[in-house]
CSV table of C-alpha atoms and ligand atoms in Angstrom, one decimal:
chain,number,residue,atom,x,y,z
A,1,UNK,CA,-6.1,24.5,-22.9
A,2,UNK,CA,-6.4,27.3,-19.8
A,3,UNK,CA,-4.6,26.5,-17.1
A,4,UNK,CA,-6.3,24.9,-14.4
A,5,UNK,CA,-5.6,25.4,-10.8
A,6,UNK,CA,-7.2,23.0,-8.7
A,7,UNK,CA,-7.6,19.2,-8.5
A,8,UNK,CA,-10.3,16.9,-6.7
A,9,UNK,CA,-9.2,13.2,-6.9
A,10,UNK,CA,-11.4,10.2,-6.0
A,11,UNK,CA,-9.6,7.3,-5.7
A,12,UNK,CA,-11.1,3.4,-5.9
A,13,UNK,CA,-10.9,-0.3,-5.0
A,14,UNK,CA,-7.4,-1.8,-3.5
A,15,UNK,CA,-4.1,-0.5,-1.9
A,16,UNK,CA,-2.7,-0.6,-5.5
A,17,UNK,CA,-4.5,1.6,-7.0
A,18,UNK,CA,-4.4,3.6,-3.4
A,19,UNK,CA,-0.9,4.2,-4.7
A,20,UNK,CA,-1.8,5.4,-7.9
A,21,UNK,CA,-3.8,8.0,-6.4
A,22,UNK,CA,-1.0,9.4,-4.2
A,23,UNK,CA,1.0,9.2,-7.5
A,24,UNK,CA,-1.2,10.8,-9.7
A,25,UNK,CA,-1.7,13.9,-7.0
A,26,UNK,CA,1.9,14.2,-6.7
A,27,UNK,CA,1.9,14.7,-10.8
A,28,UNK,CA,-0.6,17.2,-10.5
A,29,UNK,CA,0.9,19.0,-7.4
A,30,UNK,CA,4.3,19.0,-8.7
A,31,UNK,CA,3.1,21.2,-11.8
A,32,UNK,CA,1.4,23.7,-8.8
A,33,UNK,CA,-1.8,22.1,-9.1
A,34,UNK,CA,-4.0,22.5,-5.8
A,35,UNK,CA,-5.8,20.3,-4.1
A,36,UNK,CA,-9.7,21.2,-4.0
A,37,UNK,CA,-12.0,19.7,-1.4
A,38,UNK,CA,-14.6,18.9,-3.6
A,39,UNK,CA,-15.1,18.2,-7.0
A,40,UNK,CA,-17.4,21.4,-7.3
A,41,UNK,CA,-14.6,23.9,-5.7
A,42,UNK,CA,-11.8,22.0,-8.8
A,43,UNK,CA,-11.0,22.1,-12.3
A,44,UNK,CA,-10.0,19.0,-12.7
A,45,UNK,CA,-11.3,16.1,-11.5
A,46,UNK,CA,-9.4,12.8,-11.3
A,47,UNK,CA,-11.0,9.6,-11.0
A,48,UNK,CA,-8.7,6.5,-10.2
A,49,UNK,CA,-11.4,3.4,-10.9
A,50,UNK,CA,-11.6,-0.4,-10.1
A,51,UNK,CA,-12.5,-3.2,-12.4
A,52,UNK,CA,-11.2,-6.2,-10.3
A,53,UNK,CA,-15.4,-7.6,-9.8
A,54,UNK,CA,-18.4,-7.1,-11.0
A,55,UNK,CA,-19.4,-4.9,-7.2
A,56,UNK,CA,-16.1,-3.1,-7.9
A,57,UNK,CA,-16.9,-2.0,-11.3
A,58,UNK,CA,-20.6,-0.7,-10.4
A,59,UNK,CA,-19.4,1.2,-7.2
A,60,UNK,CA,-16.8,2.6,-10.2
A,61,UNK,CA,-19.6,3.5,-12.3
A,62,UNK,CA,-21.8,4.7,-9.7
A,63,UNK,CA,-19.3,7.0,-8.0
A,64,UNK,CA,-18.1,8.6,-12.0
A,65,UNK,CA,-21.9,9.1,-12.3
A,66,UNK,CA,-22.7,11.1,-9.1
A,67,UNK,CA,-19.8,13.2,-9.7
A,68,UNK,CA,-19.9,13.9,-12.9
A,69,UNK,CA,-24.0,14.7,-13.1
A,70,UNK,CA,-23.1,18.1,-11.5
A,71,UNK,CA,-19.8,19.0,-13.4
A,72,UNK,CA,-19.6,22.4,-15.8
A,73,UNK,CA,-18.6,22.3,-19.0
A,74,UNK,CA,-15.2,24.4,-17.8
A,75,UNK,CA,-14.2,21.4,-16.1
A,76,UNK,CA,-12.2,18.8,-17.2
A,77,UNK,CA,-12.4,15.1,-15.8
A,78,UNK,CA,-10.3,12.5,-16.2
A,79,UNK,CA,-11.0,8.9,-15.2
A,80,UNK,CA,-8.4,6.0,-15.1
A,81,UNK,CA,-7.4,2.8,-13.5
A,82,UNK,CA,-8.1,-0.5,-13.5
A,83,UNK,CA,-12.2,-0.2,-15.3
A,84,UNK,CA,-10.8,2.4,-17.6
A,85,UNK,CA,-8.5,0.4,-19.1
A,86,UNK,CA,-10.7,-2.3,-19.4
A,87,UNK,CA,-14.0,-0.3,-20.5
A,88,UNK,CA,-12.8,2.9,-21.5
A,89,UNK,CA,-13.7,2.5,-25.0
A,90,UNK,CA,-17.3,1.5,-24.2
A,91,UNK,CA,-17.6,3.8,-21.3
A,92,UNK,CA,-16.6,7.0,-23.2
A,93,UNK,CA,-19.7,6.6,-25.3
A,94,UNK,CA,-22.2,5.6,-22.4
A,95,UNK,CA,-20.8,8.8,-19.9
A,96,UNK,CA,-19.9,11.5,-22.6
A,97,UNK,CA,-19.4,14.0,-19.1
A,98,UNK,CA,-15.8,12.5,-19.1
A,99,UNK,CA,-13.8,14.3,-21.2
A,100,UNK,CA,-11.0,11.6,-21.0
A,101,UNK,CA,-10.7,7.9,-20.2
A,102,UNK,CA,-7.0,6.7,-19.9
A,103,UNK,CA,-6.1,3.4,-18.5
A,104,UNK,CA,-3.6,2.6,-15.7
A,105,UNK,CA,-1.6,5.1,-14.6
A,106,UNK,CA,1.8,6.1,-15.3
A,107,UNK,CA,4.0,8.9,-14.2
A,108,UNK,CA,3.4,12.2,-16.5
A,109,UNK,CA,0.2,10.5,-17.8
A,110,UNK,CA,-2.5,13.2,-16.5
A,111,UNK,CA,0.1,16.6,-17.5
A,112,UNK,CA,0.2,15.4,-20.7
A,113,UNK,CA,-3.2,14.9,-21.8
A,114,UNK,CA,-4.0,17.8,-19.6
A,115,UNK,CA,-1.5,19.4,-22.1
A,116,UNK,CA,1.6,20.3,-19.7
A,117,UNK,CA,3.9,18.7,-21.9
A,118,UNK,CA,7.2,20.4,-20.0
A,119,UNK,CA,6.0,19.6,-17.3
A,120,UNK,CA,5.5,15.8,-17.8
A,121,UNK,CA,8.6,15.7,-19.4
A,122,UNK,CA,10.2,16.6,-15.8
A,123,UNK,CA,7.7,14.9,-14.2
A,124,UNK,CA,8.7,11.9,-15.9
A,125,UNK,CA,13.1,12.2,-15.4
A,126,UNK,CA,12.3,12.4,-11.8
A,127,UNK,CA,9.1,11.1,-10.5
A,128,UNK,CA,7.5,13.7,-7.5
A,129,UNK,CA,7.4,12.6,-3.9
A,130,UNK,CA,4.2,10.5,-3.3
A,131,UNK,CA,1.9,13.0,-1.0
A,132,UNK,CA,1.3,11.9,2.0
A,133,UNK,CA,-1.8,9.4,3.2
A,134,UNK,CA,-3.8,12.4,5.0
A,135,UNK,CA,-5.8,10.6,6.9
A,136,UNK,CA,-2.9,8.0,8.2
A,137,UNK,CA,0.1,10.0,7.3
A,138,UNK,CA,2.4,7.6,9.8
A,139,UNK,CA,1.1,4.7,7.3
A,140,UNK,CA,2.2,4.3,3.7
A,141,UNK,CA,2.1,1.5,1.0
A,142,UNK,CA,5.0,0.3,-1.2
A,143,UNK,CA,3.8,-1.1,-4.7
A,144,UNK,CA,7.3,-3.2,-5.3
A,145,UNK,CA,5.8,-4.5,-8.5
A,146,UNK,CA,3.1,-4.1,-11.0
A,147,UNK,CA,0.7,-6.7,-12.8
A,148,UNK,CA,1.1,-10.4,-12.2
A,149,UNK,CA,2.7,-13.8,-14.2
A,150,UNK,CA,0.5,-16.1,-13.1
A,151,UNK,CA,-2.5,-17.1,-14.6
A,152,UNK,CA,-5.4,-18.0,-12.1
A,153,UNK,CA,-8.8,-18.8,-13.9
A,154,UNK,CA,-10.8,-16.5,-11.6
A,155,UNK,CA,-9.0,-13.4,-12.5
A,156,UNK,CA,-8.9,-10.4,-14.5
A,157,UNK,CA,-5.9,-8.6,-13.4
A,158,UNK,CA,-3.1,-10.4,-15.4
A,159,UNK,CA,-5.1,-8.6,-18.6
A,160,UNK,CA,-5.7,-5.1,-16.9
A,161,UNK,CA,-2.9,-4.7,-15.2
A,162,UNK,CA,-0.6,-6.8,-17.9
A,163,UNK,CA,2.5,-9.1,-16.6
A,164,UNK,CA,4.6,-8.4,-13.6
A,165,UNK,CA,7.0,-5.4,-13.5
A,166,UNK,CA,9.3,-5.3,-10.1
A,167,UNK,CA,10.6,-2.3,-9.3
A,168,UNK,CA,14.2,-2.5,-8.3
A,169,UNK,CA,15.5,-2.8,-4.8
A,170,UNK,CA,17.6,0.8,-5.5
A,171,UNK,CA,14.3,2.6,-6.3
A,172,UNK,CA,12.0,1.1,-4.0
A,173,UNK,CA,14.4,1.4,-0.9
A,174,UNK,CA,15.0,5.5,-2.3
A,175,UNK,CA,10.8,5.6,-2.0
A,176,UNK,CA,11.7,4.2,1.8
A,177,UNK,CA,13.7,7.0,2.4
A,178,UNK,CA,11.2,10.0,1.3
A,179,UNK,CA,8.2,7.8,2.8
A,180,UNK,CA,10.4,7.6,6.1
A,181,UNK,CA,11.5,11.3,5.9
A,182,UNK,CA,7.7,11.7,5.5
A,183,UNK,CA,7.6,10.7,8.9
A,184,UNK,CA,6.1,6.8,7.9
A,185,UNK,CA,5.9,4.7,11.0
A,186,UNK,CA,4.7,1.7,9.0
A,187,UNK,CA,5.2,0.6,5.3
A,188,UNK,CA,2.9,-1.8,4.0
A,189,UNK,CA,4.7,-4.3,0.9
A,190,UNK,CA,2.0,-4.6,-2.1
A,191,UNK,CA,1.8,-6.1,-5.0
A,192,UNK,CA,-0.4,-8.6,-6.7
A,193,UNK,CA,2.1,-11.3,-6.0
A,194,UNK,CA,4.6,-10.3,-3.6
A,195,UNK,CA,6.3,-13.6,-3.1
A,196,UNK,CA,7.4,-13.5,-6.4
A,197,UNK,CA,8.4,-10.4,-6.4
A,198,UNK,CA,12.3,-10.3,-8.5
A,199,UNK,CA,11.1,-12.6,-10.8
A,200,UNK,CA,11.5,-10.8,-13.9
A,201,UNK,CA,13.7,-8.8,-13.1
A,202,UNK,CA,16.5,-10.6,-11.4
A,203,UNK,CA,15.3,-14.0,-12.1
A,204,UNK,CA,14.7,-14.9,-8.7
A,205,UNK,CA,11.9,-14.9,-6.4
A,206,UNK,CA,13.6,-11.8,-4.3
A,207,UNK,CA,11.3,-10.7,-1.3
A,208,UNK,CA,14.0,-11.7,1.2
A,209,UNK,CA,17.0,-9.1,-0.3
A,210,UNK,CA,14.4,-6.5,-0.4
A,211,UNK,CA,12.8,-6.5,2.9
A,212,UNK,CA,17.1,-6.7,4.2
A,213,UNK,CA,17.8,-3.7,2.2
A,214,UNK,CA,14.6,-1.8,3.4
A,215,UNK,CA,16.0,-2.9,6.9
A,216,UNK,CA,19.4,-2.0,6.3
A,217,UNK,CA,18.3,1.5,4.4
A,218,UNK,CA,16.0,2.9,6.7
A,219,UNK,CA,14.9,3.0,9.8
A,220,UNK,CA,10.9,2.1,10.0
A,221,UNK,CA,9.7,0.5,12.4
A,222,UNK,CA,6.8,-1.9,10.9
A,223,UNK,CA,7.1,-3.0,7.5
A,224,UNK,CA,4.5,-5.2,6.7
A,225,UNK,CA,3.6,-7.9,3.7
A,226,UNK,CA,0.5,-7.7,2.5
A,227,UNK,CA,-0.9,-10.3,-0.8
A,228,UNK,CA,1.5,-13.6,-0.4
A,229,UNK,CA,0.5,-16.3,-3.0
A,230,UNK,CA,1.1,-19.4,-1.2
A,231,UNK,CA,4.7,-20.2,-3.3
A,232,UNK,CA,8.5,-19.0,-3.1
A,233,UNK,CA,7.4,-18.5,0.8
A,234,UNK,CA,11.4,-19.7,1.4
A,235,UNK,CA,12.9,-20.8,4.8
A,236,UNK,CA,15.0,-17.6,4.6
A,237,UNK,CA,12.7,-15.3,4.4
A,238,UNK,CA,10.4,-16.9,7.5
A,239,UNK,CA,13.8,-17.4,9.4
A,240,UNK,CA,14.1,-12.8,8.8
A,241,UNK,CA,10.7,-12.6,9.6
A,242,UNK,CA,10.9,-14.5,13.2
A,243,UNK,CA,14.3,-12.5,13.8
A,244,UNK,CA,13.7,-9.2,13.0
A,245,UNK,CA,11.6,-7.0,15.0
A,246,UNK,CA,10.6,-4.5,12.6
A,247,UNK,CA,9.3,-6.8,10.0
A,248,UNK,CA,5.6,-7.2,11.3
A,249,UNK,CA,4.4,-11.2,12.7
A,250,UNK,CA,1.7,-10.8,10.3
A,251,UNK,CA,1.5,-12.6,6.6
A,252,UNK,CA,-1.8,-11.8,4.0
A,253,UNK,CA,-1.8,-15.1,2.1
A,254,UNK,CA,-4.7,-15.5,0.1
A,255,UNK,CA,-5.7,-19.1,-0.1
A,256,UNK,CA,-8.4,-18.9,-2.1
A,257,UNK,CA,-9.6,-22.4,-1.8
A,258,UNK,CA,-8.1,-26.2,0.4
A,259,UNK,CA,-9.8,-28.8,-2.2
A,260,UNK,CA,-7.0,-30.1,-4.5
A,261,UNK,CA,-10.3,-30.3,-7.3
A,262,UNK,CA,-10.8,-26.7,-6.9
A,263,UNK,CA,-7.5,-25.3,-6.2
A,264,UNK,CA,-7.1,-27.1,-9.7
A,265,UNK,CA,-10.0,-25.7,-11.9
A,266,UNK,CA,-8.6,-22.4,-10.3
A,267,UNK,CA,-5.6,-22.6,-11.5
A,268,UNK,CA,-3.4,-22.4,-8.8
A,269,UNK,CA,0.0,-24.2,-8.4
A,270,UNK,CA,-0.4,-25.5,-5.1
A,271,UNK,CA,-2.5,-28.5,-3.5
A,272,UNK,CA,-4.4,-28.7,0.0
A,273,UNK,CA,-1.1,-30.7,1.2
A,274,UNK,CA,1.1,-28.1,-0.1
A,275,UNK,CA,-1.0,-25.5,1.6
A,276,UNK,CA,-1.5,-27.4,5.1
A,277,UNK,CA,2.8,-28.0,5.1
A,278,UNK,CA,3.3,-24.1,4.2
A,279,UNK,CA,1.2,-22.7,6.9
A,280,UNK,CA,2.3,-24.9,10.0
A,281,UNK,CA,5.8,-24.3,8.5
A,282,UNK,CA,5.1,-20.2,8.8
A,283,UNK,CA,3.4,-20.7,12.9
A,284,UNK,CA,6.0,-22.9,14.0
A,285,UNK,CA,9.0,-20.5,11.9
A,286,UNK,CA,7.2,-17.6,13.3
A,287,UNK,CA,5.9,-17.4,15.9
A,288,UNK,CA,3.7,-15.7,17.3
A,289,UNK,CA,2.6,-15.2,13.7
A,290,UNK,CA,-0.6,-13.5,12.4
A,291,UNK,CA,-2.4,-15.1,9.1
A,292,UNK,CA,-4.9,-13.5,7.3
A,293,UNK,CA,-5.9,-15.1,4.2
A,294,UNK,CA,-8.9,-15.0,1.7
A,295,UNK,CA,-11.2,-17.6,-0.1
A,296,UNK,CA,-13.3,-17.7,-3.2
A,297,UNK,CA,-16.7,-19.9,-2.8
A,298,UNK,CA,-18.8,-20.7,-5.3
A,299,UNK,CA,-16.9,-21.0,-8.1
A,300,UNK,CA,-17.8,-23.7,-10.8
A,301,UNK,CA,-17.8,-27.4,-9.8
A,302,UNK,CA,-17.6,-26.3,-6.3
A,303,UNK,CA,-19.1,-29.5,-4.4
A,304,UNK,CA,-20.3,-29.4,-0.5
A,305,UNK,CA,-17.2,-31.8,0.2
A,306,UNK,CA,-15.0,-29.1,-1.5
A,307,UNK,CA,-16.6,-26.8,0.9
A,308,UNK,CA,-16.2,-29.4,3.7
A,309,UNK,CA,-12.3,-29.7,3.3
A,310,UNK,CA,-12.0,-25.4,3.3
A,311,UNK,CA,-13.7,-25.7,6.5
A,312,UNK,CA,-11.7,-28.0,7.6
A,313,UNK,CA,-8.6,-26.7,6.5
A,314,UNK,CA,-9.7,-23.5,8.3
A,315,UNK,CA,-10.8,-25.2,11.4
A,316,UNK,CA,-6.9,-26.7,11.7
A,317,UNK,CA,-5.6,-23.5,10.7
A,318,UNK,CA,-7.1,-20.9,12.9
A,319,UNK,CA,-6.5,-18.3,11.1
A,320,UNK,CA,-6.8,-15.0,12.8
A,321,UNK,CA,-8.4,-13.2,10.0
A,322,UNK,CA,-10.7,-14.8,7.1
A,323,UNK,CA,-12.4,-12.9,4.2
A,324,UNK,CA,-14.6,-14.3,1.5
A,325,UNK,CA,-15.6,-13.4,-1.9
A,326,UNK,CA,-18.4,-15.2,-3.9
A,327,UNK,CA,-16.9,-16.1,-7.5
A,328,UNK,CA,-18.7,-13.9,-10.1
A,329,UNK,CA,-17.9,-14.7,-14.1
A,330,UNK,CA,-15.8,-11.9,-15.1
A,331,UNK,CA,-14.8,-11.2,-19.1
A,332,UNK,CA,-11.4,-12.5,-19.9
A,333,UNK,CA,-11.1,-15.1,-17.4
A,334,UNK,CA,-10.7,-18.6,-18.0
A,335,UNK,CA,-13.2,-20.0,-15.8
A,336,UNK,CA,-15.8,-18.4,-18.6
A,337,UNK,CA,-15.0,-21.9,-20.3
A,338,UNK,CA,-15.2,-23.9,-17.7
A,339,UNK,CA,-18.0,-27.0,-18.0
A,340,UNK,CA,-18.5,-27.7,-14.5
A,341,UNK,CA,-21.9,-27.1,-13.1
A,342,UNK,CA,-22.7,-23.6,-11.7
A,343,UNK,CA,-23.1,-23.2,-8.1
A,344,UNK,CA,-26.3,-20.9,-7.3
A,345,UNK,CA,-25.6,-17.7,-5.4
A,346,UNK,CA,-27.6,-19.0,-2.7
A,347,UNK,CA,-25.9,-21.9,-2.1
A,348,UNK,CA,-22.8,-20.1,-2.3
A,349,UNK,CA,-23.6,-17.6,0.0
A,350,UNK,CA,-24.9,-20.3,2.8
A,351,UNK,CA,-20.9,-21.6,2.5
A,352,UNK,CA,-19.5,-18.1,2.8
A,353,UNK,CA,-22.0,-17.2,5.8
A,354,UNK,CA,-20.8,-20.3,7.5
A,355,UNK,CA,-17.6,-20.2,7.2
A,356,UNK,CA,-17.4,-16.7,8.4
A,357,UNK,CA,-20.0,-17.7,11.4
A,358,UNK,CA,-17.1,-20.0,12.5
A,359,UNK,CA,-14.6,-17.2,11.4
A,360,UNK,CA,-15.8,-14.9,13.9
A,361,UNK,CA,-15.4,-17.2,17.3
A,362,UNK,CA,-12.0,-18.3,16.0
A,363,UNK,CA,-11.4,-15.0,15.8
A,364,UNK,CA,-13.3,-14.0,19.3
A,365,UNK,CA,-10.9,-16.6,21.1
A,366,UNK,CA,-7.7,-15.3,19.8
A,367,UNK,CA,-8.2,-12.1,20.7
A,368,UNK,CA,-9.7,-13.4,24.4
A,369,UNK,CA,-6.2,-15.4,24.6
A,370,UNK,CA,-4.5,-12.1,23.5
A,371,UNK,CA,-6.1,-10.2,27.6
A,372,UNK,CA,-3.7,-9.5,29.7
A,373,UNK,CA,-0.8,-9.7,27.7
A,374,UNK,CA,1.4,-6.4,26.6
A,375,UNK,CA,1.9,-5.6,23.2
A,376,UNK,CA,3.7,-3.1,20.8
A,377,UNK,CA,0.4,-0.8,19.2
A,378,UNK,CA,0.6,2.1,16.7
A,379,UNK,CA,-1.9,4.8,17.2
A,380,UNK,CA,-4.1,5.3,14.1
A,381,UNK,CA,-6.0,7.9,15.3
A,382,UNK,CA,-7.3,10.0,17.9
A,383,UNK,CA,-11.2,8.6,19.0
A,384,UNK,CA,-13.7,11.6,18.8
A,385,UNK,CA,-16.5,11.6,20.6
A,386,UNK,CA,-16.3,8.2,22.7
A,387,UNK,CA,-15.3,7.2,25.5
A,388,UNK,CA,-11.7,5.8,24.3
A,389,UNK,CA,-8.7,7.4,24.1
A,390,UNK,CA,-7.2,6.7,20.3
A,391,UNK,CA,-7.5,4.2,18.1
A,392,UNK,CA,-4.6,1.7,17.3
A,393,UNK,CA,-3.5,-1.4,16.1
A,394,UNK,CA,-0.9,-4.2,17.1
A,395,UNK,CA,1.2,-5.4,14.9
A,396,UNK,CA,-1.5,-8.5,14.2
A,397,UNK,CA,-3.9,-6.2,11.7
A,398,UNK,CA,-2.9,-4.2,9.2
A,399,UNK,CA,-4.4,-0.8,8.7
A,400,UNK,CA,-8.1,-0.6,7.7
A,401,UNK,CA,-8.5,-4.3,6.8
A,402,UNK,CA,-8.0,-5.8,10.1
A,403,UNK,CA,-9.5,-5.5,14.0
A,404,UNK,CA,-8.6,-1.9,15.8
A,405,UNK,CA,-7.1,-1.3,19.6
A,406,UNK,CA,-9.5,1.0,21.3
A,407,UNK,CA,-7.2,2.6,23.5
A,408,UNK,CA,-8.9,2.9,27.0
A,409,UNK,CA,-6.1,5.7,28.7
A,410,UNK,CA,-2.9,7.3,27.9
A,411,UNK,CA,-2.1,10.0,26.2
A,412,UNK,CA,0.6,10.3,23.3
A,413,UNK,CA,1.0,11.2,19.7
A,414,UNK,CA,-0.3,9.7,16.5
A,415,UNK,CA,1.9,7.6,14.8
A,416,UNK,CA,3.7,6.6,18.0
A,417,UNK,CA,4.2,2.9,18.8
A,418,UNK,CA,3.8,2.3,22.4
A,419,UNK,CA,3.7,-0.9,24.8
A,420,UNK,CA,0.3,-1.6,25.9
A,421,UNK,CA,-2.0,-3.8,27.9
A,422,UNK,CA,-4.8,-5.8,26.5
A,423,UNK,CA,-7.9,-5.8,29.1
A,424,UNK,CA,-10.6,-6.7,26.7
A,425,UNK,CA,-11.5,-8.4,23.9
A,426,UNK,CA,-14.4,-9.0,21.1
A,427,UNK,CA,-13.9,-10.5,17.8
A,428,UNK,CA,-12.9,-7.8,16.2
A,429,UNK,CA,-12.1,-5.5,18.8
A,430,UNK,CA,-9.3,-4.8,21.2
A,431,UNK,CA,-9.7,-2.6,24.5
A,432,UNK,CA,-6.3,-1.6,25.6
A,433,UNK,CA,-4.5,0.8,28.0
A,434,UNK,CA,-0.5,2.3,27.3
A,435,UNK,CA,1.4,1.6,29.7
A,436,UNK,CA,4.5,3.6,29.0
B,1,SF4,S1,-1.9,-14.4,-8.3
B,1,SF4,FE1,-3.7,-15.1,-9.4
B,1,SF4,S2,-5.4,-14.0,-8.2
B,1,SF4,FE2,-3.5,-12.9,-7.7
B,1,SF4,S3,-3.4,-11.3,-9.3
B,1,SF4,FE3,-2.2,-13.0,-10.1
B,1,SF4,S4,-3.7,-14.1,-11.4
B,1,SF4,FE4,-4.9,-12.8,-10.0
């Protein structure tokens, strides 16, 4: 095929595949590929899908259809990810625009079928330099490993994304390095289950000697775990985590549910008691510590007690963020099979509306408690046309999930972490001035 000078890439869904995105630009970049602003201006265009749920999938399909109802017959596209892999085969007949549907990605992947064979030779001995988040270029995420051992009924990823791969502590603490030389500031830890992280491939839940190596290798200043299934959550790591300044107070554990019935139908190897003992271990270990975790309502068998003891668990918790899903019956999944009676969406989404009702003035009160008080914040990004100054974060929310600093005067650089002082508060927001 001609040689084709300029890329647009849209990419989908979670952090992962965020990743995958940078990667797959790198690839492309690496064989002098440019980058084209819009998908009309490129000649090829790359499209990184999600499949994770059934909203994911149609913004997937939605977002290949709008770009692809304009695209000329020059152009090639190539769509992959998560709802490729899982679809592609389907998909290919139903949106013949695509000229290729591969699944996730791998390094060299889009030169090859692109038919840069040399170049995705070399591409593959020695993987490019990820490019640079443009619109947070201080923030980058480290995938340590890929696809997930466990086997939770509500979930599709174990057979998208296959069983887990960790990368090793050499190779990620080397992608440190060029993200840090990059001029990273912050380094979010991914994966779909970091806390067992080393698993395969040393045998050992491993978190811990990673984030020391990362410590010991480089010099970032916030490094930041994101996706913690509630197990191998060791005393050693929470003891690095309370000592150690540059590993953020902040832990994403995704509950998913506090009744021992429904934490069983779902599959997950803990119970409510495990769960309660875990997270007063992690405030009292760390403290100061911010928890973020996610729920699943609705899923089968799912009883207003069930409900009850979530909220109840949350209510002791206090955690300072909550998200919810509703469950949705995905293809693959074990709780397909399951007997229990069906919750209606309705009913459902009462539970999730009132747990997050209560969500928000937990939330509103932590952040009231948190005026007056002086905090470390990283500027995201300079605020156009309003009244602030720049908009930051503390090391309490992670970047585009969590609440924002609105920074009311100072001036300094983006990326910069600087001591400021809270002065006011909503549930989601932070009003702040630096002080330094
Ligand atoms: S831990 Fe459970 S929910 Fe998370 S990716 Fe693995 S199977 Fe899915």
């Amino acid at each position: 095929m001609p040689f084709c000078k300029k890329f647009y890439s849209l990419g989908l869904g979670c952090a992962k595949n965020q990743v995958d995105s940078e990667r797959a630009a790198a690839e492309l970049l690496s064989a002098d590929f440019k980058i084209a602003k819009s998908p009309k201006e490129s000649d090829v265009i790359l499209i990184n899908t999600c499949g994770f749920i059934e909203s994911a999938k149609e913004e997937s399909i939605d977002a290949i259809l709008s770009i692809l109802k304009n695209k000329k017959a020059k152009q090639k596209a190539i769509i992959y990810g998560c709802l490729s892999q899982r679809y592609g085969k389907e998909l290919a007949k139903e949106i013949p625009e695509a000229d290729f549907w591969l699944g996730n990605y791998h390094t060299g992947m889009l030169l090859e079928t692109l038919g840069f064979e040399s170049q995705a030779k070399s591409c593959k001995a020695n993987p490019p330099r990820r490019i640079r988040n443009f619109e947070y270029p201080h923030h980058a995420y480290l995938k340590i490993a890929e696809g997930c051992n466990r086997a939770c009924s509500f979930c599709a990823i174990p057979a998208i994304r296959g069983k887990q791969v960790s990368q090793s502590i050499e190779n990620l603490v080397n992608e440190a390095k060029q993200l840090e030389e990059n001029g990273v500031q912050e380094l979010s830890l991914i994966a779909q289950d970091l806390s067992s992280y080393g698993t395969d491939l040393y045998k050992k839940a491993s978190l811990q000697p990673l984030l020391e190596a990362l410590l010991k290798n480089t010099k970032i200043p916030w490094l930041r775990l994101m996706y913690l299934y509630p197990e191998h959550i060791t005393d050693g790591l929470l003891n690095l985590m309370a000592k150690e300044p540059r590993i953020c107070k902040y832990a994403d554990i995704p509950i998913q549910h506090a009744s021992d019935k429904m934490l069983k139908l779902m599959r997950r190897k803990y119970t409510a008691a495990d769960l309660r003992a875990l997270l007063h271990k992690m405030r009292e270990s760390v403290p100061g510590i911010t928890l973020r975790t996610t729920v699943l309502l609705g899923f089968p068998g799912e009883t207003h007690s069930d409900f009850e003891e979530l909220m109840n668990l949350a209510e002791e918790i206090r955690f300072e963020h909550l998200g919810g899903f509703i469950w949705s019956p995905e293809e693959g999944t074990s709780a397909m099979k399951l007997k229990e009676e069906q919750v209606a969406v309705e009913t459902a989404r009462l539970r999730l509306d009132a747990l997050i009702e209560r969500q928000e003035e937990i939330s509103a009160e932590k952040n009231e408690a948190l005026v007056g008080k002086t905090l470390d914040v990283i500027l995201d990004s300079i605020a156009e046309e309003s009244e602030f100054h720049f908009y930051a974060r503390t090391q309490g929310n992670a970047l585009e999930t969590d609440n924002i600093v609105r920074i009311l005067e100072g001036s300094g650089n983006i990326g910069e972490i600087r001591k400021a002082k809270i002065v006011d508060a909503e549930a989601h927001e932070l009003d702040a001035v630096l002080l330094d």
